Short mmCIF file of the C-alpha atoms (twelve columns), coordinates in Angstrom:
data_MODEL
# 
_entry.id   MODEL 
# 
loop_
_atom_site.group_PDB 
_atom_site.id 
_atom_site.type_symbol 
_atom_site.label_atom_id 
_atom_site.label_alt_id 
_atom_site.label_comp_id 
_atom_site.label_asym_id 
_atom_site.label_seq_id 
_atom_site.Cartn_x 
_atom_site.Cartn_y 
_atom_site.Cartn_z 
_atom_site.pdbx_PDB_model_num 
ATOM 1   C CA . MET A 1   -0.373  47.990 145.749 1 
ATOM 2   C CA . PRO A 2   -1.808  51.216 147.330 1 
ATOM 3   C CA . ARG A 3   -2.212  54.243 145.064 1 
ATOM 4   C CA . VAL A 4   -1.067  57.607 146.360 1 
ATOM 5   C CA . LEU A 5   -1.917  60.895 144.716 1 
ATOM 6   C CA . ILE A 6   0.835   63.490 145.208 1 
ATOM 7   C CA . VAL A 7   -0.418  67.057 144.663 1 
ATOM 8   C CA . GLU A 8   2.711   69.209 144.800 1 
ATOM 9   C CA . ASP A 9   3.736   72.178 142.599 1 
ATOM 10  C CA . ASP A 10  7.413   72.257 143.563 1 
ATOM 11  C CA . ASP A 11  9.187   70.032 141.019 1 
ATOM 12  C CA . SER A 12  12.066  68.927 143.275 1 
ATOM 13  C CA . MET A 13  9.660   68.080 146.127 1 
ATOM 14  C CA . ALA A 14  7.349   66.173 143.737 1 
ATOM 15  C CA . VAL A 15  10.301  64.139 142.395 1 
ATOM 16  C CA . ALA A 16  11.560  63.344 145.918 1 
ATOM 17  C CA . LEU A 17  8.091   62.201 146.992 1 
ATOM 18  C CA . ARG A 18  7.531   60.234 143.823 1 
ATOM 19  C CA . ASP A 19  10.872  58.470 144.159 1 
ATOM 20  C CA . GLY A 20  10.288  57.709 147.841 1 
ATOM 21  C CA . PHE A 21  6.832   56.299 147.336 1 
ATOM 22  C CA . ASP A 22  7.945   54.334 144.283 1 
ATOM 23  C CA . TYR A 23  10.813  52.806 146.331 1 
ATOM 24  C CA . GLU A 24  8.289   51.832 149.014 1 
ATOM 25  C CA . GLY A 25  6.145   50.047 146.393 1 
ATOM 26  C CA . TYR A 26  3.282   52.479 145.933 1 
ATOM 27  C CA . GLU A 27  1.565   53.266 142.677 1 
ATOM 28  C CA . ILE A 28  1.903   57.022 142.132 1 
ATOM 29  C CA . LEU A 29  -0.458  59.537 140.626 1 
ATOM 30  C CA . GLU A 30  0.693   63.168 140.333 1 
ATOM 31  C CA . ALA A 31  -0.818  66.608 139.977 1 
ATOM 32  C CA . HIS A 32  0.971   69.945 139.984 1 
ATOM 33  C CA . ASP A 33  -1.892  72.308 140.753 1 
ATOM 34  C CA . GLY A 34  -5.006  72.228 142.924 1 
ATOM 35  C CA . ALA A 35  -7.558  71.956 140.088 1 
ATOM 36  C CA . GLU A 36  -5.770  68.952 138.578 1 
ATOM 37  C CA . GLY A 37  -5.354  67.441 142.041 1 
ATOM 38  C CA . LEU A 38  -9.103  67.683 142.692 1 
ATOM 39  C CA . ARG A 39  -9.925  66.187 139.296 1 
ATOM 40  C CA . GLN A 40  -7.568  63.257 139.837 1 
ATOM 41  C CA . ALA A 41  -8.780  62.732 143.400 1 
ATOM 42  C CA . LEU A 42  -12.372 62.416 142.219 1 
ATOM 43  C CA . GLU A 43  -11.709 60.411 139.038 1 
ATOM 44  C CA . SER A 44  -8.793  58.153 140.011 1 
ATOM 45  C CA . ARG A 45  -9.946  57.236 143.509 1 
ATOM 46  C CA . PRO A 46  -6.485  57.005 145.146 1 
ATOM 47  C CA . ASP A 47  -6.012  55.199 148.470 1 
ATOM 48  C CA . LEU A 48  -4.306  58.255 150.001 1 
ATOM 49  C CA . ILE A 49  -3.549  61.878 149.042 1 
ATOM 50  C CA . ILE A 50  -0.440  63.893 149.869 1 
ATOM 51  C CA . LEU A 51  -1.653  67.470 149.427 1 
ATOM 52  C CA . ASP A 52  0.416   70.668 149.461 1 
ATOM 53  C CA . VAL A 53  -1.436  73.713 150.798 1 
ATOM 54  C CA . MET A 54  -0.030  76.476 148.616 1 
ATOM 55  C CA . LEU A 55  -0.875  75.431 145.076 1 
ATOM 56  C CA . PRO A 56  -1.654  77.276 141.841 1 
ATOM 57  C CA . LYS A 57  -5.255  77.404 140.500 1 
ATOM 58  C CA . MET A 58  -6.828  76.157 143.768 1 
ATOM 59  C CA . SER A 59  -5.350  75.921 147.286 1 
ATOM 60  C CA . GLY A 60  -4.846  72.579 148.935 1 
ATOM 61  C CA . LEU A 61  -7.284  73.676 151.643 1 
ATOM 62  C CA . ASP A 62  -10.007 74.163 148.977 1 
ATOM 63  C CA . VAL A 63  -9.162  70.823 147.399 1 
ATOM 64  C CA . CYS A 64  -9.498  69.119 150.767 1 
ATOM 65  C CA . ARG A 65  -12.815 70.884 151.521 1 
ATOM 66  C CA . ARG A 66  -14.285 69.906 148.153 1 
ATOM 67  C CA . ILE A 67  -13.251 66.287 148.506 1 
ATOM 68  C CA . ARG A 68  -14.894 66.106 151.926 1 
ATOM 69  C CA . GLU A 69  -18.058 67.933 150.728 1 
ATOM 70  C CA . ARG A 70  -18.554 65.062 148.281 1 
ATOM 71  C CA . GLY A 71  -18.461 62.598 151.181 1 
ATOM 72  C CA . ASP A 72  -15.129 61.066 150.124 1 
ATOM 73  C CA . ARG A 73  -13.243 59.697 153.142 1 
ATOM 74  C CA . VAL A 74  -9.885  59.115 151.371 1 
ATOM 75  C CA . PRO A 75  -7.059  59.775 153.855 1 
ATOM 76  C CA . ILE A 76  -5.451  63.167 153.226 1 
ATOM 77  C CA . ILE A 77  -2.077  64.299 154.601 1 
ATOM 78  C CA . MET A 78  -1.468  68.010 154.171 1 
ATOM 79  C CA . LEU A 79  2.259   68.596 153.456 1 
ATOM 80  C CA . THR A 80  3.259   72.257 153.673 1 
ATOM 81  C CA . ALA A 81  5.716   74.899 154.726 1 
ATOM 82  C CA . ARG A 82  2.897   76.660 156.562 1 
ATOM 83  C CA . GLY A 83  3.531   75.514 160.124 1 
ATOM 84  C CA . GLN A 84  1.606   78.004 162.235 1 
ATOM 85  C CA . GLU A 85  -0.853  76.457 164.678 1 
ATOM 86  C CA . VAL A 86  -3.777  78.275 163.005 1 
ATOM 87  C CA . ASP A 87  -2.821  76.715 159.615 1 
ATOM 88  C CA . LYS A 88  -2.686  73.209 161.115 1 
ATOM 89  C CA . VAL A 89  -6.019  73.638 162.868 1 
ATOM 90  C CA . LEU A 90  -7.681  74.948 159.728 1 
ATOM 91  C CA . GLY A 91  -6.353  72.065 157.623 1 
ATOM 92  C CA . LEU A 92  -7.575  69.512 160.146 1 
ATOM 93  C CA . LYS A 93  -10.965 71.197 160.512 1 
ATOM 94  C CA . LEU A 94  -11.425 71.175 156.742 1 
ATOM 95  C CA . GLY A 95  -10.981 67.400 156.727 1 
ATOM 96  C CA . ALA A 96  -7.276  66.553 156.552 1 
ATOM 97  C CA . ASP A 97  -6.347  63.435 158.515 1 
ATOM 98  C CA . ASP A 98  -2.833  64.632 159.252 1 
ATOM 99  C CA . TYR A 99  -0.692  67.745 158.758 1 
ATOM 100 C CA . VAL A 100 3.079   67.523 158.172 1 
ATOM 101 C CA . THR A 101 5.254   70.611 157.917 1 
ATOM 102 C CA . LYS A 102 8.278   71.023 155.645 1 
ATOM 103 C CA . PRO A 103 11.039  70.201 156.103 1 
ATOM 104 C CA . PHE A 104 10.069  66.694 157.167 1 
ATOM 105 C CA . SER A 105 11.525  63.232 157.549 1 
ATOM 106 C CA . PHE A 106 10.418  60.855 154.797 1 
ATOM 107 C CA . MET A 107 10.547  57.932 157.278 1 
ATOM 108 C CA . GLU A 108 8.111   59.783 159.559 1 
ATOM 109 C CA . LEU A 109 5.856   60.584 156.594 1 
ATOM 110 C CA . MET A 110 5.815   56.917 155.633 1 
ATOM 111 C CA . ALA A 111 4.925   55.910 159.193 1 
ATOM 112 C CA . ARG A 112 2.001   58.333 159.082 1 
ATOM 113 C CA . VAL A 113 0.915   56.999 155.658 1 
ATOM 114 C CA . GLU A 114 1.053   53.399 156.914 1 
ATOM 115 C CA . ALA A 115 -0.929  54.313 159.998 1 
ATOM 116 C CA . LEU A 116 -3.684  55.944 157.919 1 
ATOM 117 C CA . LEU A 117 -3.837  52.992 155.507 1 
ATOM 118 C CA . ARG A 118 -4.192  50.387 158.294 1 
# 
């Protein structure tokens, strides 16, 4: 069973993601701020990370950069309300494998997850 780390500070979004991934048969790890997300990413070694951009304590962009600086190639999907082209480009340049803007379709997110885990 693949393990997904969900780093999301919005409680309702975190619950929706957790419920959706649980239904799809994934093991779920959760963090509600960037510092905790980075710690869990490095210690728990998830198979995939869903990473919000705007997080307390450390931005998702900084979390992504630090993970990549350590040479970790875990797939990262940035999930954020920041949909400007410059935001997407920055996220991808810092090492994200995909960038999904809110609101989003959970079915599309799952298709992207499955593609990255193939």
